[in-house]
Coordinates of C-alpha atoms in Angstrom, one line a residue:
X1 CA 0.6 -127.6 -90.1
X2 CA 2.7 -125.7 -87.6
X3 CA 1.8 -126.7 -84.0
X4 CA 1.2 -123.0 -83.2
X5 CA -1.3 -122.5 -85.9
X6 CA -4.9 -122.0 -84.6
X7 CA -7.6 -124.5 -85.6
X8 CA -10.0 -123.7 -88.4
X9 CA -12.8 -122.2 -86.2
X10 CA -10.3 -119.9 -84.5
X11 CA -8.6 -118.8 -87.7
X12 CA -12.0 -117.9 -89.1
X13 CA -13.0 -115.9 -86.0
X14 CA -9.7 -114.0 -86.1
X15 CA -10.1 -113.2 -89.7
X16 CA -13.6 -111.8 -89.0
X17 CA -12.2 -109.8 -86.0
X18 CA -9.4 -108.4 -88.1
X19 CA -11.8 -106.9 -90.6
X20 CA -13.3 -104.7 -88.0
X21 CA -12.1 -101.1 -88.3
X22 CA -12.2 -100.5 -84.5
X23 CA -11.5 -102.6 -81.5
X24 CA -14.5 -104.2 -79.7
X25 CA -15.7 -103.0 -76.3
X26 CA -14.6 -105.6 -73.7
X27 CA -17.9 -105.3 -71.9
X28 CA -19.9 -105.9 -75.0
X29 CA -17.8 -108.9 -76.2
X30 CA -17.8 -110.6 -72.8
X31 CA -21.6 -110.5 -72.9
X32 CA -21.8 -111.8 -76.4
X33 CA -18.8 -114.0 -77.2
X34 CA -19.0 -117.4 -75.5
X35 CA -15.7 -118.5 -76.8
X36 CA -13.9 -115.6 -75.2
X37 CA -15.4 -116.5 -71.8
X38 CA -14.4 -120.1 -72.2
X39 CA -10.8 -119.2 -73.1
X40 CA -10.5 -116.8 -70.1
X41 CA -12.1 -119.4 -67.8
X42 CA -9.8 -122.2 -69.0
X43 CA -6.8 -119.9 -68.5
X44 CA -7.9 -119.0 -65.0
X45 CA -8.6 -122.7 -64.1
X46 CA -5.1 -123.7 -65.3
X47 CA -3.4 -120.9 -63.2
X48 CA -5.6 -121.5 -60.2
X49 CA -4.9 -125.2 -60.2
X50 CA -1.2 -124.6 -60.4
X51 CA -1.3 -122.0 -57.6
X52 CA -3.3 -124.2 -55.3
X53 CA -1.3 -127.3 -56.0
X54 CA 2.0 -125.6 -55.1
X55 CA 0.9 -123.3 -52.4
X56 CA 2.4 -123.6 -48.9
X57 CA 0.3 -125.4 -46.3
X58 CA -2.4 -123.2 -44.9
X59 CA -2.7 -120.9 -47.9
X60 CA -6.2 -120.2 -49.0
X61 CA -7.2 -121.4 -52.5
X62 CA -6.8 -118.7 -55.2
X63 CA -10.5 -118.5 -55.7
X64 CA -11.1 -117.7 -52.0
X65 CA -8.3 -115.0 -52.1
X66 CA -9.9 -113.4 -55.2
X67 CA -13.4 -113.7 -53.7
X68 CA -12.2 -111.9 -50.5
X69 CA -10.4 -109.1 -52.3
X70 CA -13.4 -108.4 -54.5
X71 CA -15.9 -108.4 -51.6
X72 CA -13.6 -106.1 -49.5
X73 CA -12.6 -103.6 -52.2
X74 CA -15.6 -103.5 -54.6
X75 CA -18.6 -104.9 -52.7
X76 CA -18.9 -107.6 -55.4
X77 CA -20.0 -111.0 -54.1
X78 CA -19.1 -114.0 -56.2
X79 CA -21.1 -116.9 -54.8
X80 CA -19.7 -120.4 -54.6
X81 CA -17.6 -122.3 -57.1
X82 CA -14.3 -121.2 -58.6
X83 CA -13.5 -117.9 -60.4
X84 CA -13.2 -119.9 -63.6
X85 CA -16.9 -120.9 -63.4
X86 CA -17.7 -117.2 -62.6
X87 CA -15.9 -116.0 -65.7
X88 CA -17.7 -118.4 -67.9
X89 CA -21.0 -118.0 -66.1
X90 CA -23.7 -115.4 -66.0
X91 CA -21.9 -112.6 -64.0
X92 CA -21.8 -109.2 -65.7
X93 CA -18.7 -108.0 -67.6
X94 CA -17.6 -105.7 -64.8
X95 CA -17.4 -108.6 -62.4
X96 CA -15.5 -110.8 -64.8
X97 CA -13.0 -108.1 -65.6
X98 CA -12.6 -107.3 -61.9
X99 CA -11.9 -111.0 -61.2
X100 CA -9.1 -111.0 -63.8
X101 CA -7.5 -107.9 -62.4
X102 CA -7.7 -109.2 -58.8
X103 CA -6.2 -112.5 -59.9
X104 CA -3.3 -110.8 -61.7
X105 CA -2.6 -108.6 -58.7
X106 CA -2.7 -111.5 -56.2
X107 CA -0.4 -113.7 -58.4
X108 CA 2.0 -110.8 -58.9
X109 CA 2.5 -110.0 -55.2
X110 CA 2.5 -113.6 -53.9
X111 CA 6.0 -114.9 -54.2
X112 CA 6.2 -118.7 -53.7
X113 CA 8.2 -121.6 -54.9
X114 CA 7.2 -124.3 -52.5
X115 CA 5.7 -127.7 -52.8
X116 CA 7.7 -128.7 -55.8
X117 CA 7.0 -125.6 -57.9
X118 CA 9.7 -124.2 -60.1
X119 CA 7.9 -120.9 -60.7
X120 CA 7.4 -118.0 -58.2
X121 CA 4.0 -116.4 -57.7
X122 CA 5.3 -113.2 -59.3
X123 CA 6.3 -115.1 -62.4
X124 CA 2.8 -116.7 -62.5
X125 CA 1.4 -113.2 -62.4
X126 CA 3.4 -112.2 -65.4
X127 CA 2.4 -115.3 -67.3
X128 CA -1.2 -114.8 -66.5
X129 CA -1.1 -111.2 -67.5
X130 CA 0.6 -112.0 -70.8
X131 CA -1.8 -114.7 -71.7
X132 CA -4.9 -112.6 -70.8
X133 CA -3.6 -109.9 -73.1
X134 CA -2.9 -112.4 -75.9
X135 CA -6.5 -113.6 -75.7
X136 CA -7.9 -110.1 -75.7
X137 CA -5.6 -109.2 -78.7
X138 CA -6.8 -112.2 -80.6
X139 CA -10.4 -111.1 -80.1
X140 CA -9.7 -107.5 -81.0
X141 CA -10.7 -106.3 -77.5
X142 CA -9.9 -102.7 -76.5
X143 CA -8.4 -103.5 -73.1
X144 CA -5.0 -104.6 -71.8
X145 CA -3.6 -105.4 -68.4
X146 CA -0.8 -103.1 -67.7
X147 CA 2.1 -103.4 -65.3
X148 CA -0.1 -102.3 -62.3
X149 CA -2.4 -105.3 -63.2
X150 CA -5.2 -102.9 -64.1
X151 CA -7.0 -102.8 -67.5
X152 CA -6.2 -99.8 -69.6
X153 CA -8.0 -98.9 -72.9
X154 CA -6.1 -99.2 -76.1
X155 CA -7.0 -97.8 -79.5
X156 CA -5.6 -100.8 -81.5
X157 CA -4.7 -104.1 -79.9
X158 CA -2.5 -105.1 -82.9
X159 CA -0.5 -101.8 -83.0
X160 CA -0.2 -101.8 -79.2
X161 CA 1.1 -105.4 -79.0
X162 CA 3.6 -104.8 -81.8
X163 CA 4.7 -101.3 -81.0
X164 CA 4.2 -100.5 -77.4
X165 CA 4.9 -103.7 -75.5
X166 CA 8.1 -105.2 -77.1
X167 CA 10.5 -103.0 -75.1
X168 CA 9.4 -103.9 -71.5
X169 CA 8.6 -107.5 -72.5
X170 CA 12.0 -108.2 -74.0
X171 CA 13.9 -106.5 -71.3
X172 CA 12.1 -108.4 -68.5
X173 CA 14.4 -110.9 -66.8
X174 CA 17.6 -109.3 -68.1
X175 CA 19.4 -107.9 -65.0
X176 CA 21.5 -105.6 -67.1
X177 CA 18.3 -103.8 -68.2
X178 CA 16.5 -103.6 -64.8
X179 CA 17.0 -99.8 -64.6
X180 CA 16.1 -99.4 -68.2
X181 CA 12.8 -101.2 -67.7
X182 CA 11.9 -99.1 -64.7
X183 CA 12.6 -95.8 -66.6
X184 CA 10.8 -96.9 -69.7
X185 CA 7.8 -98.0 -67.7
X186 CA 7.8 -94.6 -66.1
X187 CA 7.7 -93.0 -69.6
X188 CA 4.7 -95.1 -70.6
X189 CA 3.0 -94.2 -67.3
X190 CA 3.5 -90.5 -68.0
X191 CA 2.1 -90.9 -71.5
X192 CA -1.1 -92.5 -70.0
X193 CA -1.3 -89.5 -67.6
X194 CA -1.0 -87.1 -70.5
X195 CA 2.4 -85.7 -69.3
X196 CA 4.4 -85.4 -72.5
X197 CA 7.4 -83.5 -71.1
X198 CA 7.7 -86.0 -68.2
X199 CA 7.4 -88.9 -70.6
X200 CA 10.2 -87.7 -72.8
X201 CA 12.4 -87.0 -69.8
X202 CA 11.9 -90.6 -68.6
X203 CA 12.5 -92.0 -72.1
X204 CA 15.8 -90.1 -72.2
X205 CA 16.7 -91.6 -68.9
X206 CA 15.8 -95.1 -70.2
X207 CA 18.1 -94.6 -73.2
X208 CA 20.9 -93.5 -70.9
X209 CA 20.4 -96.5 -68.8
X210 CA 20.4 -98.7 -71.9
X211 CA 23.7 -97.3 -73.1
X212 CA 25.2 -98.0 -69.6
X213 CA 23.7 -101.5 -69.7
X214 CA 25.7 -102.3 -72.8
X215 CA 28.9 -100.7 -71.5
X216 CA 28.7 -97.2 -72.8
X217 CA 29.5 -94.9 -69.9
X218 CA 29.2 -91.1 -69.9
X219 CA 27.9 -88.3 -67.8
X220 CA 25.4 -87.1 -70.4
X221 CA 23.3 -88.7 -73.1
X222 CA 25.3 -86.7 -75.7
X223 CA 28.6 -88.2 -74.5
X224 CA 27.1 -91.7 -74.5
X225 CA 26.0 -91.2 -78.1
X226 CA 29.5 -90.3 -79.1
X227 CA 30.8 -93.3 -77.2
X228 CA 28.3 -95.6 -78.9
X229 CA 29.3 -94.3 -82.3
X230 CA 33.0 -94.9 -81.6
X231 CA 32.6 -98.3 -80.0
X232 CA 30.7 -99.8 -82.9
X233 CA 27.8 -101.0 -80.7
X234 CA 25.4 -99.4 -83.2
X235 CA 26.5 -101.6 -86.0
X236 CA 29.8 -100.3 -87.3
X237 CA 31.5 -96.9 -86.9
X238 CA 31.1 -95.8 -90.5
X239 CA 27.9 -97.5 -91.6
X240 CA 24.9 -95.4 -92.8
X241 CA 22.7 -97.4 -90.4
X242 CA 24.9 -96.6 -87.4
X243 CA 24.8 -92.9 -88.4
X244 CA 21.0 -93.0 -88.6
X245 CA 20.8 -94.4 -85.1
X246 CA 23.2 -91.7 -83.9
X247 CA 20.9 -89.1 -85.4
X248 CA 17.9 -90.6 -83.7
X249 CA 19.6 -90.6 -80.4
X250 CA 20.8 -87.0 -80.8
X251 CA 17.2 -86.0 -81.7
X252 CA 15.8 -87.7 -78.6
X253 CA 18.5 -85.9 -76.5
X254 CA 17.6 -82.5 -78.0
X255 CA 13.9 -83.1 -77.4
X256 CA 14.6 -84.3 -73.8
X257 CA 16.1 -80.9 -73.1
X258 CA 12.6 -79.4 -73.5
X259 CA 11.1 -81.9 -71.1
X260 CA 10.1 -81.8 -67.4
X261 CA 13.7 -82.0 -66.0
X262 CA 14.8 -78.8 -67.8
X263 CA 11.8 -76.5 -68.2
X264 CA 9.0 -75.5 -65.9
X265 CA 6.6 -75.2 -68.8
X266 CA 6.2 -78.4 -70.8
X267 CA 6.8 -77.6 -74.5
X268 CA 6.2 -81.0 -75.9
X269 CA 2.9 -82.1 -77.5
X270 CA 1.5 -85.4 -76.4
X271 CA 1.6 -86.8 -79.9
X272 CA 5.3 -85.9 -80.2
X273 CA 6.0 -87.4 -76.9
X274 CA 4.2 -90.7 -77.9
X275 CA 6.4 -90.9 -81.0
X276 CA 9.6 -90.2 -79.1
X277 CA 8.9 -92.7 -76.4
X278 CA 8.2 -95.4 -78.9
X279 CA 11.3 -94.5 -81.0
X280 CA 13.3 -94.9 -77.8
X281 CA 11.6 -98.2 -77.2
X282 CA 12.6 -99.5 -80.6
X283 CA 16.2 -98.2 -80.0
X284 CA 16.3 -100.0 -76.7
X285 CA 15.1 -103.2 -78.2
X286 CA 17.8 -103.0 -80.8
X287 CA 20.5 -102.5 -78.2
X288 CA 19.1 -105.3 -76.1
X289 CA 18.9 -107.8 -79.0
X290 CA 22.2 -107.0 -80.6
X291 CA 24.2 -107.2 -77.3
X292 CA 22.4 -110.1 -75.6
X293 CA 24.8 -113.1 -75.0
X294 CA 22.0 -115.5 -76.0
X295 CA 18.8 -115.1 -77.9
X296 CA 15.8 -114.0 -75.8
X297 CA 12.9 -116.5 -75.7
X298 CA 9.7 -115.3 -74.1
X299 CA 8.2 -118.7 -74.3

């Protein structure tokens, strides 16, 4: 059996979760599913131990940092023990979810590589966030930690993980695509705010940045599309696939002209904007994967 294949009990649980037509409320499942609590607590314990082991002298343990943040900003008091024991214990779901958010936030802003550690705090935050989201996806939970380290509701964990997240996840760590990642994250943020025109504008900017990242210059997106067609970066100058990519890029450019940067009144429906942003995300992933010097490995 493949080393990555879950054991029998976990495979059975995932099959049962997959049969559900709608995602499960996080608050409900945290109250009812002991296995989910154990997984999250074990994840927290692993990260907390690594953080404390490699922290600079005088740094408070991670549990104390989280305890202080929660008390100050929410009025929640977690008594004694570690946050891992709180997550697997009798605290309510709101407290457990707040512990996870606070932990992700602290890990993401604390940059450290001392005491023999080869990983910075910000990288630990990204790892913790990714693993929390994976656990929630496996349990069909309707929440995900976003880039701000806050839980956001999602309609379908499976669709979200396979459609929404690949672009920012694959770009992360590639310095060529730093500007692309920022613009694309802005587009996703505008979607969450319900601002379709702004989202399409930001998606167009992300596509422009992506073309620049792979060496296609040009003052406008239209010129970059022509440059990409002629350079063969889209898979060959005369292939049907290349021409279909060109048409997609031209369609995005045309839609962008109706967005926030060009009109005072937003003329783009939110559903259209969602589709455009994720088409752009798929396009960016294609550009990234086909021009990367080495294969990306998210670990």
